[in-house]
Coordinates of C-alpha atoms in Angstrom, one line a residue:
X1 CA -115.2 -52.9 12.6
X2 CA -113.5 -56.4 12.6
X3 CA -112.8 -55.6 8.3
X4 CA -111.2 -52.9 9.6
X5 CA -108.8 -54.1 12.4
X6 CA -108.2 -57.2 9.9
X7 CA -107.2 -55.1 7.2
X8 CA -105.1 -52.8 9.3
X9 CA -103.4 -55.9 10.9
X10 CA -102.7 -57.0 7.3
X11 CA -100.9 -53.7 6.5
X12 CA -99.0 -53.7 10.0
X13 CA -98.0 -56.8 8.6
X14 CA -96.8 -56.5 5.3
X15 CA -95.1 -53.5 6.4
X16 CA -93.2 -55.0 9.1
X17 CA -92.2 -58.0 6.3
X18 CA -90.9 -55.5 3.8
X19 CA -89.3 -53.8 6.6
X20 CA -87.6 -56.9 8.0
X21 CA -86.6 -57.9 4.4
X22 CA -84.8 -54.1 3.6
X23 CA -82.7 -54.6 7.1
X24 CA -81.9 -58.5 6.3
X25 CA -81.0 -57.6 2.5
X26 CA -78.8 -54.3 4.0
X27 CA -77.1 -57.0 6.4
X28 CA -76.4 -59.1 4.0
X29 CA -75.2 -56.1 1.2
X30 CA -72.4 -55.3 4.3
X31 CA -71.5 -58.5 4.6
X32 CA -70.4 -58.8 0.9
X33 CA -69.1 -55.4 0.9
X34 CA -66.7 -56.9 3.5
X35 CA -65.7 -59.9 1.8
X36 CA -64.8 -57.7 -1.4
X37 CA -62.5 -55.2 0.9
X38 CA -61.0 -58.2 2.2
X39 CA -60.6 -60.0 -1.3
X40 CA -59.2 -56.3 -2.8
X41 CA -56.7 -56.1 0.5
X42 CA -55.0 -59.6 -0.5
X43 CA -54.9 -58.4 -4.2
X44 CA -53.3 -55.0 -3.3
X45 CA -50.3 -57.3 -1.3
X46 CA -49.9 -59.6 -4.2
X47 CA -49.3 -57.1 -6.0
X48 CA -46.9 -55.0 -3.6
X49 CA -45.0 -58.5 -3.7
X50 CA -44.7 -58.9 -7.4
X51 CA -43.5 -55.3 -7.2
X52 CA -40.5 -55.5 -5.5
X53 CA -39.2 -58.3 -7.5
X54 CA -36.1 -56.9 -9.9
X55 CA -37.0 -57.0 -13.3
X56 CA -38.6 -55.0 -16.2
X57 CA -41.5 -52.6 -15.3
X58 CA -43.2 -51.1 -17.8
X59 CA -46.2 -48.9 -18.7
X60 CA -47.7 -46.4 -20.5
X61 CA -50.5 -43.9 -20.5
X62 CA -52.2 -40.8 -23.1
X63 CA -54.5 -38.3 -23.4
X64 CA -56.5 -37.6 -26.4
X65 CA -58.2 -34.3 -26.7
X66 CA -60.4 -33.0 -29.4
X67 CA -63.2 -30.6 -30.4
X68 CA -64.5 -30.3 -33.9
X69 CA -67.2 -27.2 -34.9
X70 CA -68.8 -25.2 -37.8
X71 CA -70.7 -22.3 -38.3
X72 CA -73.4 -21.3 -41.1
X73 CA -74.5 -17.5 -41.5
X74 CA -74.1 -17.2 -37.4
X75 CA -73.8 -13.7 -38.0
X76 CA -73.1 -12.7 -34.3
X77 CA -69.3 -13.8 -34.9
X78 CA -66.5 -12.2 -37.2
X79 CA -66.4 -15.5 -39.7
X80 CA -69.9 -16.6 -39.7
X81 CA -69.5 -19.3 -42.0
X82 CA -66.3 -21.5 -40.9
X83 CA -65.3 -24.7 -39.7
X84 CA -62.8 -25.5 -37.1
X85 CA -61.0 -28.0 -34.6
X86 CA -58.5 -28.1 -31.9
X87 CA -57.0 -32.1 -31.8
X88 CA -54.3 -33.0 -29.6
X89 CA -52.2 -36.0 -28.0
X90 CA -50.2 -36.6 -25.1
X91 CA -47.8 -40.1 -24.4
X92 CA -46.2 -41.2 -21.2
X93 CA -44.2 -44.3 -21.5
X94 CA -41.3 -46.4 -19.2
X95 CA -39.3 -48.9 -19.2
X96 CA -37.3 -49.3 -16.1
X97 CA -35.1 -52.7 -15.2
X98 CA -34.0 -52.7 -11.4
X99 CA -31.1 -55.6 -10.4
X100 CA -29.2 -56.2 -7.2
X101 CA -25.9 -53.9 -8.8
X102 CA -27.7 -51.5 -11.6
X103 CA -30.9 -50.3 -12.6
X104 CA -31.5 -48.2 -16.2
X105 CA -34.7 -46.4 -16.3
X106 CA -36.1 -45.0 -19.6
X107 CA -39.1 -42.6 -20.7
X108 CA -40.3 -41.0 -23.3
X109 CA -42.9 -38.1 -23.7
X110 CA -44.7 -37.1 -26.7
X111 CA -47.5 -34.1 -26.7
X112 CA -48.6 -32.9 -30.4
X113 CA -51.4 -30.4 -30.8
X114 CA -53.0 -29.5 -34.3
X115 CA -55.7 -26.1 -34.9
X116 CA -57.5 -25.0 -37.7
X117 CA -60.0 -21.9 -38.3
X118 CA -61.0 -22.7 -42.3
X119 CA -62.8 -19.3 -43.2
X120 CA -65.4 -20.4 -45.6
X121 CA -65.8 -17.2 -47.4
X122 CA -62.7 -16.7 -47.7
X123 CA -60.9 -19.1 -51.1
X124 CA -57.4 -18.2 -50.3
X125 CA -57.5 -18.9 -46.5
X126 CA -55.1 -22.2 -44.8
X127 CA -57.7 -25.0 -44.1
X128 CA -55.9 -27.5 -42.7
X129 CA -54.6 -28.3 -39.2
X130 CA -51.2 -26.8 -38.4
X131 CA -49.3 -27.6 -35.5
X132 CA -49.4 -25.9 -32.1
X133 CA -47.7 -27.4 -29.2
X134 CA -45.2 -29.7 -30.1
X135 CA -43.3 -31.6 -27.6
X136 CA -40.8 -35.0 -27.9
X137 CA -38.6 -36.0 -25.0
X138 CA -36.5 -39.3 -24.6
X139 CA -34.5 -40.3 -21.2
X140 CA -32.3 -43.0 -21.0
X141 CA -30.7 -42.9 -17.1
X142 CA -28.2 -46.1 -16.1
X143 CA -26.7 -46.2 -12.9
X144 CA -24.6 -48.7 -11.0
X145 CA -25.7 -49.1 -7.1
X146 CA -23.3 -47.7 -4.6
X147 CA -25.9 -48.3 -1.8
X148 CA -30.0 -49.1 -1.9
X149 CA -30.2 -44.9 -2.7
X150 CA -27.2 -43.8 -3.9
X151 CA -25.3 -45.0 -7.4
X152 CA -23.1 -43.3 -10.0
X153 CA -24.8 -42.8 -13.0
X154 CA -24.6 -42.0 -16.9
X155 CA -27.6 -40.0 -18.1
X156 CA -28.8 -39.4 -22.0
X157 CA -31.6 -37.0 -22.7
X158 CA -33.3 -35.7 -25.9
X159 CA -35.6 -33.1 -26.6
X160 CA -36.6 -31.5 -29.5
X161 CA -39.9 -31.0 -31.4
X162 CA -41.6 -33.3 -34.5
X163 CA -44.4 -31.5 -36.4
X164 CA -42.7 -28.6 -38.3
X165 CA -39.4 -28.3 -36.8
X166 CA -37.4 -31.3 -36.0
X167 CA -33.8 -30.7 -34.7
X168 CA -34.1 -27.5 -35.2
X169 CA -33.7 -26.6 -32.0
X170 CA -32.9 -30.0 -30.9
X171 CA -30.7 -30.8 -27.2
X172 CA -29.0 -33.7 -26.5
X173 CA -27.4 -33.4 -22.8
X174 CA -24.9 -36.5 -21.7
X175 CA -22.9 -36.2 -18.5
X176 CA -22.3 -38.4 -15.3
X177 CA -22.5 -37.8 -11.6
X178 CA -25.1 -39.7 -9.1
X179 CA -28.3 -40.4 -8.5
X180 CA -30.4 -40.4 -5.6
X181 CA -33.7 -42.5 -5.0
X182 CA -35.0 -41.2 -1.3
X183 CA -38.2 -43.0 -1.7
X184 CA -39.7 -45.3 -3.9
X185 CA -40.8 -44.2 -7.5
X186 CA -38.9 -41.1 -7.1
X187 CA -35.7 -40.3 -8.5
X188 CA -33.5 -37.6 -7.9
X189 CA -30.1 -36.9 -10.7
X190 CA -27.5 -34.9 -10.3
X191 CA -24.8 -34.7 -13.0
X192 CA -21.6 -32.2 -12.9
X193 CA -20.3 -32.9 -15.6
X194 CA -22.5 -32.6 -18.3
X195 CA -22.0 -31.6 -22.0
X196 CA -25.6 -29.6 -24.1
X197 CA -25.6 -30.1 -27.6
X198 CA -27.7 -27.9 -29.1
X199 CA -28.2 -28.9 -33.0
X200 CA -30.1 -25.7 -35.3
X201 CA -29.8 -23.8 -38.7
X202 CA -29.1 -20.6 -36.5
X203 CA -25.7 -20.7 -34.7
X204 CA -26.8 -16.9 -33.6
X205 CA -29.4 -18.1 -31.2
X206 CA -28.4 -21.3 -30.4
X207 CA -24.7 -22.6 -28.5
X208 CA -23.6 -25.6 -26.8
X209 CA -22.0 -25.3 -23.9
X210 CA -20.6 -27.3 -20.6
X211 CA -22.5 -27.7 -17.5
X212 CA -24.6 -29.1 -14.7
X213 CA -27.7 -31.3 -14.8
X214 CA -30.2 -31.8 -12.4
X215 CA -33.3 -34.2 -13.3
X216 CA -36.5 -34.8 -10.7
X217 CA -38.9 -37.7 -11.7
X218 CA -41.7 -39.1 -9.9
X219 CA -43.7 -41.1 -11.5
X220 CA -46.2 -42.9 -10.3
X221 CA -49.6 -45.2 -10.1
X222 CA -52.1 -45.5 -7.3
X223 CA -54.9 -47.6 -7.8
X224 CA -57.0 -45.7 -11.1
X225 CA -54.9 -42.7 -10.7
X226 CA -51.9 -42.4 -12.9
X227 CA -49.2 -39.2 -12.5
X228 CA -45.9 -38.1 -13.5
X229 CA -44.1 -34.5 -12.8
X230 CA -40.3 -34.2 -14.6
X231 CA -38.4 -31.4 -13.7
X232 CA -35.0 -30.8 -16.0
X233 CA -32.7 -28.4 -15.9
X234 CA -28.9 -27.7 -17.3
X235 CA -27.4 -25.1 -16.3
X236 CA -24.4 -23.5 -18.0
X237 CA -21.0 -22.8 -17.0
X238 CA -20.4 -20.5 -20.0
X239 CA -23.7 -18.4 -19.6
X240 CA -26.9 -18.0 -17.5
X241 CA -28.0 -17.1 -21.1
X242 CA -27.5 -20.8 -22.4
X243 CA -29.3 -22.2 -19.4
X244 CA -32.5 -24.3 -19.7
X245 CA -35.3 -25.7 -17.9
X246 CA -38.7 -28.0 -18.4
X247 CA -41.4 -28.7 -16.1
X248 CA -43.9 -31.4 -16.9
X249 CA -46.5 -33.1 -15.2
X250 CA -49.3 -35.4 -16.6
X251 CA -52.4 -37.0 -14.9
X252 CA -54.7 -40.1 -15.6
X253 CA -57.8 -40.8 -14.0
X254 CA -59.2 -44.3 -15.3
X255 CA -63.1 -44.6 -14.8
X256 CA -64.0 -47.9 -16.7
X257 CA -61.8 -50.0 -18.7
X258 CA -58.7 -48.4 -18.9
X259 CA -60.3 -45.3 -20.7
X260 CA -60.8 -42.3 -18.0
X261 CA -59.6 -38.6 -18.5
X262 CA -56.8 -36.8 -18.4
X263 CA -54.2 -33.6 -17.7
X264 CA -51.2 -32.6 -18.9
X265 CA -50.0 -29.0 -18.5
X266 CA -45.8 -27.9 -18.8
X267 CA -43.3 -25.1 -18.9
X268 CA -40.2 -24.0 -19.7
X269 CA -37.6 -21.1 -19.8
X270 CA -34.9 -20.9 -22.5
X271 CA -33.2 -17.5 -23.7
X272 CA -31.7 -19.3 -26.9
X273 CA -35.7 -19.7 -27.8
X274 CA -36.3 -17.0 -26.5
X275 CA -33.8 -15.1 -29.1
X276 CA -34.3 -17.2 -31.6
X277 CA -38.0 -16.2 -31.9
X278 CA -37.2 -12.7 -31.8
X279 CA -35.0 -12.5 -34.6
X280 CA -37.1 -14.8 -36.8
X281 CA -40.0 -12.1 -36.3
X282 CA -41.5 -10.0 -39.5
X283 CA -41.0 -7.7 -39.7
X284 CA -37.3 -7.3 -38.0
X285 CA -37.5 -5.7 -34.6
X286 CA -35.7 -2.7 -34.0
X287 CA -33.0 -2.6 -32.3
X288 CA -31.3 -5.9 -33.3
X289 CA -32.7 -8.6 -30.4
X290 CA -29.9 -9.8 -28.4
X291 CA -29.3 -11.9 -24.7
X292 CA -29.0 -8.4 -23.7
X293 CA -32.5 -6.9 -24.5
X294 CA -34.7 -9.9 -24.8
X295 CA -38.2 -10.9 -23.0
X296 CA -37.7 -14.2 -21.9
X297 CA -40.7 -15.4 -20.1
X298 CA -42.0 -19.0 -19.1
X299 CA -43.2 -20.6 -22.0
X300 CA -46.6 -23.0 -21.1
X301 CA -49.0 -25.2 -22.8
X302 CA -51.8 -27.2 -21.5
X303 CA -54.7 -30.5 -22.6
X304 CA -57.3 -31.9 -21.0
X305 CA -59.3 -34.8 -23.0
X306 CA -59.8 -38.4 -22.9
X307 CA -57.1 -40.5 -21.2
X308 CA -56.2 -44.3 -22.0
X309 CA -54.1 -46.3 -19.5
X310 CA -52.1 -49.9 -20.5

């Protein structure tokens, strides 16, 4: 009896230590957890301090996505014996200088997407990659401060695709007017007098024209999430047919060292494409494709992969 009773004042014991020692090692885990909010609180305001000094601010972030597969005698599909891949890459870069007087903010995206579908039994078949989505835009906004949100500004942009058709379409808009910056990391153009240059083989399609351009930008970077969303438009004084407009946004999440995953998705309406595509089709569509008879619906694209953050 007393072997018992000792051995079940032992257990009581031992229980009641390890007991006490969980709580004590929980206090203690708080505690530090504490400390590290605290430490992260007085990083996060050095940083919002360095932030609001004038002065070059740069970054950049990508998106790399890729899938690679092949088939041997997997006779339950239409090429059984194939080998293909889907690679693409996605760029979001700035570099924006902010004085007392002027700022001039510049960007540049880049998305390039490659696909192949090499039919092994087939000799005569393309096996390489070919391009796919194919997208190259440049920005370069200055602007000289009539108030903290308000300037005049001068704005040059370029777009224009890189993998099989450079220039060809390729817009260059430049015009003046103001711009508007209602909240930080946001800015808001609006230019009146603007001039599209449109530079292509086929003067049918494709016209430059006078008009109005509009740009939206956020972009920005909270803690391991990194985002941008540009909205551009021109809009024509000639033609609602020679009108244009691109939506892009792109997302970073960073989960350990910079490398983390990301989005990028975009769209776009433009008739002179829109035409353009029509005509070039073979063979010839019947009657002749004009502004007048087209389809001209929004045009898309899509990746989702790695992402990389400097």
């Amino acid at each position: 009896m007393k072997k018992t009773i000792f051995a079940f004042l032992t257990i009581f014991a031992v229980s009641f230590s390890y007991a006490q020692t969980i709580e004590e090692l929980k206090a203690e885990q708080a505690i530090k957890k504490d400390s590290v909010k605290a430490i992260q609180a007085r990083v996060d305001a050095l940083q919002g301090q360095i932030d609001t000094f004038p002065g070059w601010k740069k970054g950049i972030f990508g998106t790399l996505g890729a899938n690679l597969s092949g088939a041997n005698n997997w006779y339950a599909q239409g090429t059984p014996n194939n080998s293909s891949g889907n690679i693409g890459i996605t760029l979001n870069a700035f570099a924006n200088l902010d004085k007392e007087k002027f700022f001039w903010r510049n960007a540049g995206n880049v998305n390039l997407q490659w696909v192949k579908l090499d039919n092994k039994d087939i000799s005569t078949d393309d096996d390489s990659f070919n391009g796919t989505t194919d997208v190259f835009n440049i920005t370069s906004l200055y602007g000289y401060k009539l108030s903290e949100k308000f300037a005049i500004s001068a704005l040059g942009e370029y777009r224009t695709s890189i993998i099989n058709n450079f220039n060809d379409p390729g817009y260059l808009d430049a015009g003046i007017g103001a711009t508007w910056t209602p909240i930080k990391d946001m800015v808001v153009v609006v230019h009146p007098l603007n001039y599209n240059f449109v530079f292509a083989k086929d003067d049918v399609a494709y016209t430059s024209s006078l008009g109005a351009k509009i740009v939206v930008d956020y972009t920005r970077k909270i803690g391991a999430i990194s985002f941008k969303t540009n909205f551009s438009t021109f809009q024509s004084y000639k033609s609602g047919d020679l009108s244009n407009w691109t939506w892009i946004n792109s997302f970073g999440y960073t989960l350990w060292k910079g490398i983390g995953l990301g989005f990028e998705f975009g769209l776009r309406n433009n008739k002179q494409e829109a035409l353009a595509n029509a005509l070039g089709q073979t063979p010839a569509i019947t009657p002749t494709p004009s502004f007048d008879n087209i389809d001209n619906p929004i045009q898309s694209y899509w990746l989702f992969g790695l992402n990389y953050s400097l």
